[in-house]
C-alpha atoms as a PDB file:
ATOM      1  CA  MET A   1     104.226  13.767-120.219  1.00  0.00           C
ATOM      2  CA  ASN A   2     105.831  10.960-119.224  1.00  0.00           C
ATOM      3  CA  THR A   3     102.524  10.568-116.224  1.00  0.00           C
ATOM      4  CA  ARG A   4     100.337  11.151-119.191  1.00  0.00           C
ATOM      5  CA  LEU A   5     101.952   8.207-121.420  1.00  0.00           C
ATOM      6  CA  LEU A   6     101.707   6.038-118.724  1.00  0.00           C
ATOM      7  CA  THR A   7      97.699   6.793-117.474  1.00  0.00           C
ATOM      8  CA  LEU A   8      97.192   5.712-121.228  1.00  0.00           C
ATOM      9  CA  TRP A   9      99.222   2.971-121.316  1.00  0.00           C
ATOM     10  CA  GLN A  10      98.245   1.333-117.839  1.00  0.00           C
ATOM     11  CA  LYS A  11      94.701   1.594-119.353  1.00  0.00           C
ATOM     12  CA  THR A  12      95.619  -1.334-122.234  1.00  0.00           C
ATOM     13  CA  ASP A  13      95.071  -4.232-121.787  1.00  0.00           C
ATOM     14  CA  ASP A  14      98.788  -5.841-120.618  1.00  0.00           C
ATOM     15  CA  ARG A  15      98.044  -9.671-121.812  1.00  0.00           C
ATOM     16  CA  GLY A  16      98.360  -7.908-125.245  1.00  0.00           C
ATOM     17  CA  ALA A  17     102.060  -7.524-127.575  1.00  0.00           C
ATOM     18  CA  VAL A  18     104.143  -4.956-126.165  1.00  0.00           C
ATOM     19  CA  ARG A  19     103.938  -3.329-129.471  1.00  0.00           C
ATOM     20  CA  GLN A  20     100.830  -3.391-130.701  1.00  0.00           C
ATOM     21  CA  ARG A  21     100.161  -1.844-127.149  1.00  0.00           C
ATOM     22  CA  LEU A  22     102.628   1.233-127.472  1.00  0.00           C
ATOM     23  CA  TYR A  23     101.172   1.565-130.975  1.00  0.00           C
ATOM     24  CA  HIS A  24      97.921   2.517-129.564  1.00  0.00           C
ATOM     25  CA  VAL A  25      99.120   4.988-126.943  1.00  0.00           C
ATOM     26  CA  LEU A  26     101.293   6.413-128.821  1.00  0.00           C
ATOM     27  CA  ARG A  27      98.526   6.460-131.693  1.00  0.00           C
ATOM     28  CA  GLN A  28      96.515   8.513-129.134  1.00  0.00           C
ATOM     29  CA  SER A  29      98.894  10.537-127.562  1.00  0.00           C
ATOM     30  CA  ILE A  30      99.383  12.035-131.020  1.00  0.00           C
ATOM     31  CA  ILE A  31      95.477  12.418-131.603  1.00  0.00           C
ATOM     32  CA  ARG A  32      95.336  13.757-128.311  1.00  0.00           C
ATOM     33  CA  MET A  33      98.078  16.158-128.587  1.00  0.00           C
ATOM     34  CA  VAL A  34      99.726  14.396-125.645  1.00  0.00           C
ATOM     35  CA  LEU A  35     102.540  14.544-128.473  1.00  0.00           C
ATOM     36  CA  ALA A  36     102.067  17.943-130.216  1.00  0.00           C
ATOM     37  CA  PRO A  37     102.673  18.571-134.375  1.00  0.00           C
ATOM     38  CA  GLY A  38     106.427  18.774-134.836  1.00  0.00           C
ATOM     39  CA  GLN A  39     107.138  17.621-131.623  1.00  0.00           C
ATOM     40  CA  ALA A  40     110.359  15.320-131.741  1.00  0.00           C
ATOM     41  CA  LEU A  41     110.268  11.457-130.374  1.00  0.00           C
ATOM     42  CA  SER A  42     112.945   9.793-128.561  1.00  0.00           C
ATOM     43  CA  GLU A  43     113.672   5.641-128.732  1.00  0.00           C
ATOM     44  CA  LYS A  44     115.363   5.390-125.725  1.00  0.00           C
ATOM     45  CA  GLU A  45     112.712   7.844-123.896  1.00  0.00           C
ATOM     46  CA  ILE A  46     109.499   6.331-125.046  1.00  0.00           C
ATOM     47  CA  ALA A  47     111.577   2.912-124.484  1.00  0.00           C
ATOM     48  CA  ASP A  48     112.586   3.816-120.457  1.00  0.00           C
ATOM     49  CA  THR A  49     108.935   5.101-120.056  1.00  0.00           C
ATOM     50  CA  PHE A  50     107.367   2.150-120.798  1.00  0.00           C
ATOM     51  CA  ASP A  51     110.533  -0.159-119.417  1.00  0.00           C
ATOM     52  CA  VAL A  52     110.258  -1.972-122.394  1.00  0.00           C
ATOM     53  CA  SER A  53     113.327  -2.545-125.138  1.00  0.00           C
ATOM     54  CA  ARG A  54     113.634  -0.104-128.068  1.00  0.00           C
ATOM     55  CA  GLN A  55     112.571  -2.920-130.574  1.00  0.00           C
ATOM     56  CA  PRO A  56     108.759  -2.376-129.951  1.00  0.00           C
ATOM     57  CA  VAL A  57     109.549   1.335-130.085  1.00  0.00           C
ATOM     58  CA  ARG A  58     111.035   1.465-133.317  1.00  0.00           C
ATOM     59  CA  GLU A  59     107.958  -1.044-134.682  1.00  0.00           C
ATOM     60  CA  ALA A  60     105.472   1.245-133.440  1.00  0.00           C
ATOM     61  CA  PHE A  61     107.084   4.622-134.900  1.00  0.00           C
ATOM     62  CA  ILE A  62     106.843   2.396-138.463  1.00  0.00           C
ATOM     63  CA  ARG A  63     103.007   1.767-138.127  1.00  0.00           C
ATOM     64  CA  LEU A  64     102.699   5.473-136.737  1.00  0.00           C
ATOM     65  CA  SER A  65     104.908   6.403-140.241  1.00  0.00           C
ATOM     66  CA  GLU A  66     102.262   4.180-142.308  1.00  0.00           C
ATOM     67  CA  ALA A  67      99.209   5.925-140.610  1.00  0.00           C
ATOM     68  CA  GLY A  68     100.977   9.201-141.577  1.00  0.00           C
ATOM     69  CA  LEU A  69     101.203  11.027-137.907  1.00  0.00           C
ATOM     70  CA  VAL A  70     105.534  10.257-137.630  1.00  0.00           C
ATOM     71  CA  GLU A  71     107.553  10.899-139.987  1.00  0.00           C
ATOM     72  CA  VAL A  72     111.004   8.749-139.467  1.00  0.00           C
ATOM     73  CA  ARG A  73     114.083  10.792-140.538  1.00  0.00           C
ATOM     74  CA  PRO A  74     117.187   9.653-141.131  1.00  0.00           C
ATOM     75  CA  GLN A  75     120.141  10.396-138.697  1.00  0.00           C
ATOM     76  CA  ARG A  76     118.203  13.250-137.945  1.00  0.00           C
ATOM     77  CA  GLY A  77     115.206  11.475-135.384  1.00  0.00           C
ATOM     78  CA  THR A  78     111.680  11.119-135.527  1.00  0.00           C
ATOM     79  CA  TYR A  79     109.071  13.587-135.553  1.00  0.00           C
ATOM     80  CA  VAL A  80     105.104  13.823-135.060  1.00  0.00           C
ATOM     81  CA  VAL A  81     104.109  15.524-138.059  1.00  0.00           C
ATOM     82  CA  ARG A  82     102.109  18.652-138.599  1.00  0.00           C
ATOM     83  CA  ILE A  83      98.486  18.420-139.707  1.00  0.00           C
ATOM     84  CA  SER A  84      98.018  18.553-143.312  1.00  0.00           C
ATOM     85  CA  ARG A  85      94.939  20.324-143.875  1.00  0.00           C
ATOM     86  CA  GLN A  86      94.464  18.250-147.281  1.00  0.00           C
ATOM     87  CA  ALA A  87      94.702  15.124-145.888  1.00  0.00           C
ATOM     88  CA  VAL A  88      92.123  16.014-143.347  1.00  0.00           C
ATOM     89  CA  LEU A  89      89.631  16.552-145.938  1.00  0.00           C
ATOM     90  CA  GLU A  90      90.676  13.359-147.882  1.00  0.00           C
ATOM     91  CA  ALA A  91      89.860  11.545-144.776  1.00  0.00           C
ATOM     92  CA  ARG A  92      87.053  12.853-144.414  1.00  0.00           C
ATOM     93  CA  PHE A  93      85.832  12.415-147.849  1.00  0.00           C
ATOM     94  CA  VAL A  94      86.389   8.147-147.281  1.00  0.00           C
ATOM     95  CA  ARG A  95      84.824   8.104-144.127  1.00  0.00           C
ATOM     96  CA  GLU A  96      81.836  10.127-145.663  1.00  0.00           C
ATOM     97  CA  ALA A  97      81.569   7.884-148.289  1.00  0.00           C
ATOM     98  CA  VAL A  98      81.855   4.894-145.916  1.00  0.00           C
ATOM     99  CA  GLU A  99      79.467   6.032-143.404  1.00  0.00           C
ATOM    100  CA  VAL A 100      76.633   7.537-145.181  1.00  0.00           C
ATOM    101  CA  ALA A 101      76.536   3.727-147.053  1.00  0.00           C
ATOM    102  CA  VAL A 102      76.697   2.042-143.458  1.00  0.00           C
ATOM    103  CA  ALA A 103      73.950   4.822-142.526  1.00  0.00           C
ATOM    104  CA  LYS A 104      72.436   4.113-145.820  1.00  0.00           C
ATOM    105  CA  LEU A 105      71.938   0.325-145.236  1.00  0.00           C
ATOM    106  CA  ALA A 106      71.167   0.235-141.434  1.00  0.00           C
ATOM    107  CA  ALA A 107      68.231   2.094-142.837  1.00  0.00           C
ATOM    108  CA  GLU A 108      67.149   0.123-145.529  1.00  0.00           C
ATOM    109  CA  GLN A 109      67.831  -2.985-143.762  1.00  0.00           C
ATOM    110  CA  GLY A 110      66.596  -2.167-140.419  1.00  0.00           C
ATOM    111  CA  LEU A 111      68.610  -2.528-137.220  1.00  0.00           C
ATOM    112  CA  ASP A 112      67.152  -4.967-134.644  1.00  0.00           C
ATOM    113  CA  GLU A 113      66.299  -3.693-131.518  1.00  0.00           C
ATOM    114  CA  ALA A 114      69.269  -4.437-129.185  1.00  0.00           C
ATOM    115  CA  THR A 115      71.202  -2.205-131.362  1.00  0.00           C
ATOM    116  CA  LEU A 116      69.387   0.709-131.547  1.00  0.00           C
ATOM    117  CA  ASN A 117      68.662   0.140-127.624  1.00  0.00           C
ATOM    118  CA  GLU A 118      72.490   0.035-127.453  1.00  0.00           C
ATOM    119  CA  LEU A 119      72.884   3.155-130.041  1.00  0.00           C
ATOM    120  CA  ARG A 120      70.208   5.402-128.074  1.00  0.00           C
ATOM    121  CA  GLU A 121      71.998   4.108-124.272  1.00  0.00           C
ATOM    122  CA  LEU A 122      75.448   5.149-125.906  1.00  0.00           C
ATOM    123  CA  ILE A 123      74.056   8.840-126.838  1.00  0.00           C
ATOM    124  CA  GLU A 124      72.333   8.865-123.056  1.00  0.00           C
ATOM    125  CA  ARG A 125      76.374   7.995-121.780  1.00  0.00           C
ATOM    126  CA  GLN A 126      77.227  10.905-124.191  1.00  0.00           C
ATOM    127  CA  ARG A 127      75.030  13.764-123.159  1.00  0.00           C
ATOM    128  CA  ARG A 128      76.193  13.111-119.373  1.00  0.00           C
ATOM    129  CA  CYS A 129      79.597  13.909-120.692  1.00  0.00           C
ATOM    130  CA  VAL A 130      78.208  17.166-121.552  1.00  0.00           C
ATOM    131  CA  ASP A 131      78.196  18.436-118.151  1.00  0.00           C
ATOM    132  CA  PRO A 132      81.773  18.159-116.869  1.00  0.00           C
ATOM    133  CA  GLN A 133      83.039  18.384-119.926  1.00  0.00           C
ATOM    134  CA  ASP A 134      84.558  15.351-120.203  1.00  0.00           C
ATOM    135  CA  TYR A 135      85.713  15.033-123.651  1.00  0.00           C
ATOM    136  CA  ASP A 136      87.942  11.938-123.644  1.00  0.00           C
ATOM    137  CA  ARG A 137      84.861  10.290-122.489  1.00  0.00           C
ATOM    138  CA  PHE A 138      82.687  11.502-125.165  1.00  0.00           C
ATOM    139  CA  PHE A 139      85.132  11.103-127.998  1.00  0.00           C
ATOM    140  CA  GLN A 140      85.697   7.006-126.622  1.00  0.00           C
ATOM    141  CA  LEU A 141      81.807   6.875-126.685  1.00  0.00           C
ATOM    142  CA  ASP A 142      81.486   8.462-129.916  1.00  0.00           C
ATOM    143  CA  GLU A 143      84.046   6.209-131.835  1.00  0.00           C
ATOM    144  CA  ALA A 144      81.895   3.177-129.978  1.00  0.00           C
ATOM    145  CA  PHE A 145      78.854   4.609-131.545  1.00  0.00           C
ATOM    146  CA  HIS A 146      80.291   5.001-134.790  1.00  0.00           C
ATOM    147  CA  ARG A 147      81.727   1.599-134.169  1.00  0.00           C
ATOM    148  CA  THR A 148      78.177  -0.141-133.437  1.00  0.00           C
ATOM    149  CA  LEU A 149      76.189   1.403-136.190  1.00  0.00           C
ATOM    150  CA  ALA A 150      79.170  -0.151-138.117  1.00  0.00           C
ATOM    151  CA  LEU A 151      79.185  -3.541-136.970  1.00  0.00           C
ATOM    152  CA  GLY A 152      75.158  -3.512-136.388  1.00  0.00           C
ATOM    153  CA  VAL A 153      74.537  -3.968-140.419  1.00  0.00           C
ATOM    154  CA  HIS A 154      77.950  -6.324-140.161  1.00  0.00           C
ATOM    155  CA  GLN A 155      80.139  -4.171-142.126  1.00  0.00           C
ATOM    156  CA  GLN A 156      83.003  -5.032-140.627  1.00  0.00           C
ATOM    157  CA  ALA A 157      85.449  -4.012-143.117  1.00  0.00           C
ATOM    158  CA  ALA A 158      83.991  -0.654-143.248  1.00  0.00           C
ATOM    159  CA  TRP A 159      84.349   0.152-139.726  1.00  0.00           C
ATOM    160  CA  ARG A 160      88.587  -1.318-140.435  1.00  0.00           C
ATOM    161  CA  VAL A 161      88.453   1.721-143.469  1.00  0.00           C
ATOM    162  CA  THR A 162      87.153   3.912-141.301  1.00  0.00           C
ATOM    163  CA  GLU A 163      89.764   3.683-138.208  1.00  0.00           C
ATOM    164  CA  GLU A 164      92.697   3.295-140.485  1.00  0.00           C
ATOM    165  CA  VAL A 165      91.525   7.098-142.122  1.00  0.00           C
ATOM    166  CA  LYS A 166      90.161   8.883-139.105  1.00  0.00           C
ATOM    167  CA  ALA A 167      93.227   9.653-137.431  1.00  0.00           C
ATOM    168  CA  GLN A 168      94.276  12.573-138.783  1.00  0.00           C
ATOM    169  CA  LEU A 169      90.159  13.644-138.255  1.00  0.00           C
ATOM    170  CA  ASP A 170      90.301  12.762-134.627  1.00  0.00           C
ATOM    171  CA  ARG A 171      93.249  15.596-134.528  1.00  0.00           C
ATOM    172  CA  VAL A 172      91.440  17.339-136.043  1.00  0.00           C
ATOM    173  CA  ARG A 173      88.318  16.458-134.025  1.00  0.00           C
ATOM    174  CA  TYR A 174      90.431  16.712-130.277  1.00  0.00           C
ATOM    175  CA  LEU A 175      90.707  20.357-131.147  1.00  0.00           C
ATOM    176  CA  SER A 176      87.224  21.321-132.572  1.00  0.00           C
ATOM    177  CA  VAL A 177      86.146  20.266-129.084  1.00  0.00           C
ATOM    178  CA  PRO A 178      85.064  22.217-127.647  1.00  0.00           C
ATOM    179  CA  ASP A 179      84.705  25.288-129.360  1.00  0.00           C
ATOM    180  CA  SER A 180      84.119  25.160-132.772  1.00  0.00           C
ATOM    181  CA  THR A 181      82.597  22.255-132.492  1.00  0.00           C
ATOM    182  CA  PRO A 182      80.101  21.569-129.348  1.00  0.00           C
ATOM    183  CA  ILE A 183      79.654  18.141-128.149  1.00  0.00           C
ATOM    184  CA  ASP A 184      75.608  18.426-127.458  1.00  0.00           C
ATOM    185  CA  LYS A 185      75.353  19.537-131.565  1.00  0.00           C
ATOM    186  CA  LEU A 186      77.477  16.351-132.206  1.00  0.00           C
ATOM    187  CA  ILE A 187      74.989  14.323-129.987  1.00  0.00           C
ATOM    188  CA  GLY A 188      71.918  15.683-132.270  1.00  0.00           C
ATOM    189  CA  GLN A 189      73.332  14.394-135.133  1.00  0.00           C
ATOM    190  CA  HIS A 190      73.642  11.263-133.519  1.00  0.00           C
ATOM    191  CA  THR A 191      70.334  11.804-132.045  1.00  0.00           C
ATOM    192  CA  ARG A 192      68.830  11.991-135.616  1.00  0.00           C
ATOM    193  CA  ILE A 193      71.005  10.157-137.071  1.00  0.00           C
ATOM    194  CA  VAL A 194      69.810   6.704-134.996  1.00  0.00           C
ATOM    195  CA  ASP A 195      65.893   8.088-135.279  1.00  0.00           C
ATOM    196  CA  THR A 196      65.901   8.351-139.226  1.00  0.00           C
ATOM    197  CA  ILE A 197      67.856   4.737-139.234  1.00  0.00           C
ATOM    198  CA  ALA A 198      64.625   3.692-137.151  1.00  0.00           C
ATOM    199  CA  ARG A 199      61.930   4.963-139.349  1.00  0.00           C
ATOM    200  CA  ARG A 200      63.713   3.413-142.206  1.00  0.00           C
ATOM    201  CA  ASP A 201      64.194   6.711-144.001  1.00  0.00           C
ATOM    202  CA  VAL A 202      66.722   5.585-146.470  1.00  0.00           C
ATOM    203  CA  GLU A 203      67.542   9.428-147.793  1.00  0.00           C
ATOM    204  CA  ALA A 204      67.276  10.842-143.926  1.00  0.00           C
ATOM    205  CA  ALA A 205      69.409   8.842-142.998  1.00  0.00           C
ATOM    206  CA  ALA A 206      71.773   8.728-145.469  1.00  0.00           C
ATOM    207  CA  GLU A 207      71.314  13.447-145.035  1.00  0.00           C
ATOM    208  CA  ALA A 208      71.832  12.750-141.465  1.00  0.00           C
ATOM    209  CA  MET A 209      75.407  10.783-141.793  1.00  0.00           C
ATOM    210  CA  ALA A 210      76.792  13.468-143.916  1.00  0.00           C
ATOM    211  CA  VAL A 211      76.074  16.645-142.118  1.00  0.00           C
ATOM    212  CA  HIS A 212      77.168  14.518-139.251  1.00  0.00           C
ATOM    213  CA  GLN A 213      80.430  13.550-141.189  1.00  0.00           C
ATOM    214  CA  ARG A 214      80.713  17.647-142.569  1.00  0.00           C
ATOM    215  CA  GLU A 215      81.476  19.227-139.403  1.00  0.00           C
ATOM    216  CA  ILE A 216      84.934  18.665-139.964  1.00  0.00           C
ATOM    217  CA  TRP A 217      84.631  20.791-142.505  1.00  0.00           C
ATOM    218  CA  GLN A 218      82.679  23.395-141.133  1.00  0.00           C
ATOM    219  CA  SER A 219      85.439  23.982-138.460  1.00  0.00           C
ATOM    220  CA  LEU A 220      88.442  23.863-140.125  1.00  0.00           C
ATOM    221  CA  PRO A 221      89.088  26.929-141.299  1.00  0.00           C
ATOM    222  CA  ASP A 222      88.761  28.779-137.576  1.00  0.00           C
ATOM    223  CA  LEU A 223      90.857  25.616-136.369  1.00  0.00           C
ATOM    224  CA  VAL A 224      93.438  26.805-138.590  1.00  0.00           C
ATOM    225  CA  ARG A 225      93.476  30.367-138.092  1.00  0.00           C
ATOM    226  CA  ARG A 226      93.574  29.798-134.019  1.00  0.00           C
ATOM    227  CA  PHE A 227      96.183  26.787-133.916  1.00  0.00           C
ATOM    228  CA  PRO A 228      98.433  27.621-136.687  1.00  0.00           C
ATOM    229  CA  ALA A 229     101.409  25.951-135.782  1.00  0.00           C
ATOM    230  CA  MET A 230      99.872  22.535-135.890  1.00  0.00           C
ATOM    231  CA  PHE A 231      98.842  23.093-139.309  1.00  0.00           C
ATOM    232  CA  GLU A 232     101.883  21.807-141.682  1.00  0.00           C
ATOM    233  CA  ASP A 233     100.348  24.470-144.598  1.00  0.00           C
ATOM    234  CA  SER A 234      98.921  26.976-142.913  1.00  0.00           C
ATOM    235  CA  ALA A 235     101.144  30.173-143.750  1.00  0.00           C
ATOM    236  CA  SER A 236     100.920  29.014-147.698  1.00  0.00           C
ATOM    237  CA  ALA A 237      97.638  27.332-148.758  1.00  0.00           C
ATOM    238  CA  THR A 238      93.932  29.558-148.578  1.00  0.00           C
ATOM    239  CA  LEU A 239      91.107  28.863-147.347  1.00  0.00           C
ATOM    240  CA  GLY A 240      89.035  29.652-150.083  1.00  0.00           C
ATOM    241  CA  ALA A 241      91.457  27.080-152.157  1.00  0.00           C
ATOM    242  CA  GLU A 242      89.673  25.122-149.644  1.00  0.00           C
ATOM    243  CA  ARG A 243      86.347  25.204-150.404  1.00  0.00           C
ATOM    244  CA  THR A 244      87.163  24.995-154.025  1.00  0.00           C
ATOM    245  CA  THR A 245      88.282  21.696-153.076  1.00  0.00           C
ATOM    246  CA  GLU A 246      85.456  20.285-151.008  1.00  0.00           C
ATOM    247  CA  ALA A 247      82.910  21.622-153.294  1.00  0.00           C
ATOM    248  CA  ASP A 248      84.675  19.549-156.237  1.00  0.00           C
ATOM    249  CA  LEU A 249      84.826  16.536-153.808  1.00  0.00           C
END
């Protein structure tokens, strides 16, 4: 575990504040399952791993708690929370609303040629992740794709909202690839989003983005069955109830 944490640490900008670097590394480690659901986190161990004081570690824990990724239990310790299916569905609902609005705006206003070319280049780079099964790289490029689209229509606030809610989704996405959701399927969805925006088809762009954002909902029941220990409510809730919840949304 320490080796993988240090690898992520080395990829961060060493000019940044320690607490921000720690938060980024721990957040990514939780999303990528380096730090597994239910795992206890030690302030001292993490401080020792990165050769920092315990104060920025404590601050990172607080931010992770606010993001719903860890639970700080007084006198007992800090734990990575298990994935809540309800939290995932709620986060997906918010992200779909935001990203569909972005796609519609992009189709209505049109994207400049430079942004369209950048989106297409990102898709080509995603395709190069398929054969080597470079899933970490694919997820980085996937995030760049959605960020580029939002910033392409000058919706920085929309991207910030997406970043806030997508941590819960990203953990499920990491579990879903490649078995539940092959990345070539996601690449095909990205391609359709760009194509519909490029031809200024507002309704088709909105639909393409909605289908893409609902992919998590399609794979969630399979993931709960395959990884029950990673979900906090896998034993008590029924998949049928979740389907009803999604229909109501």
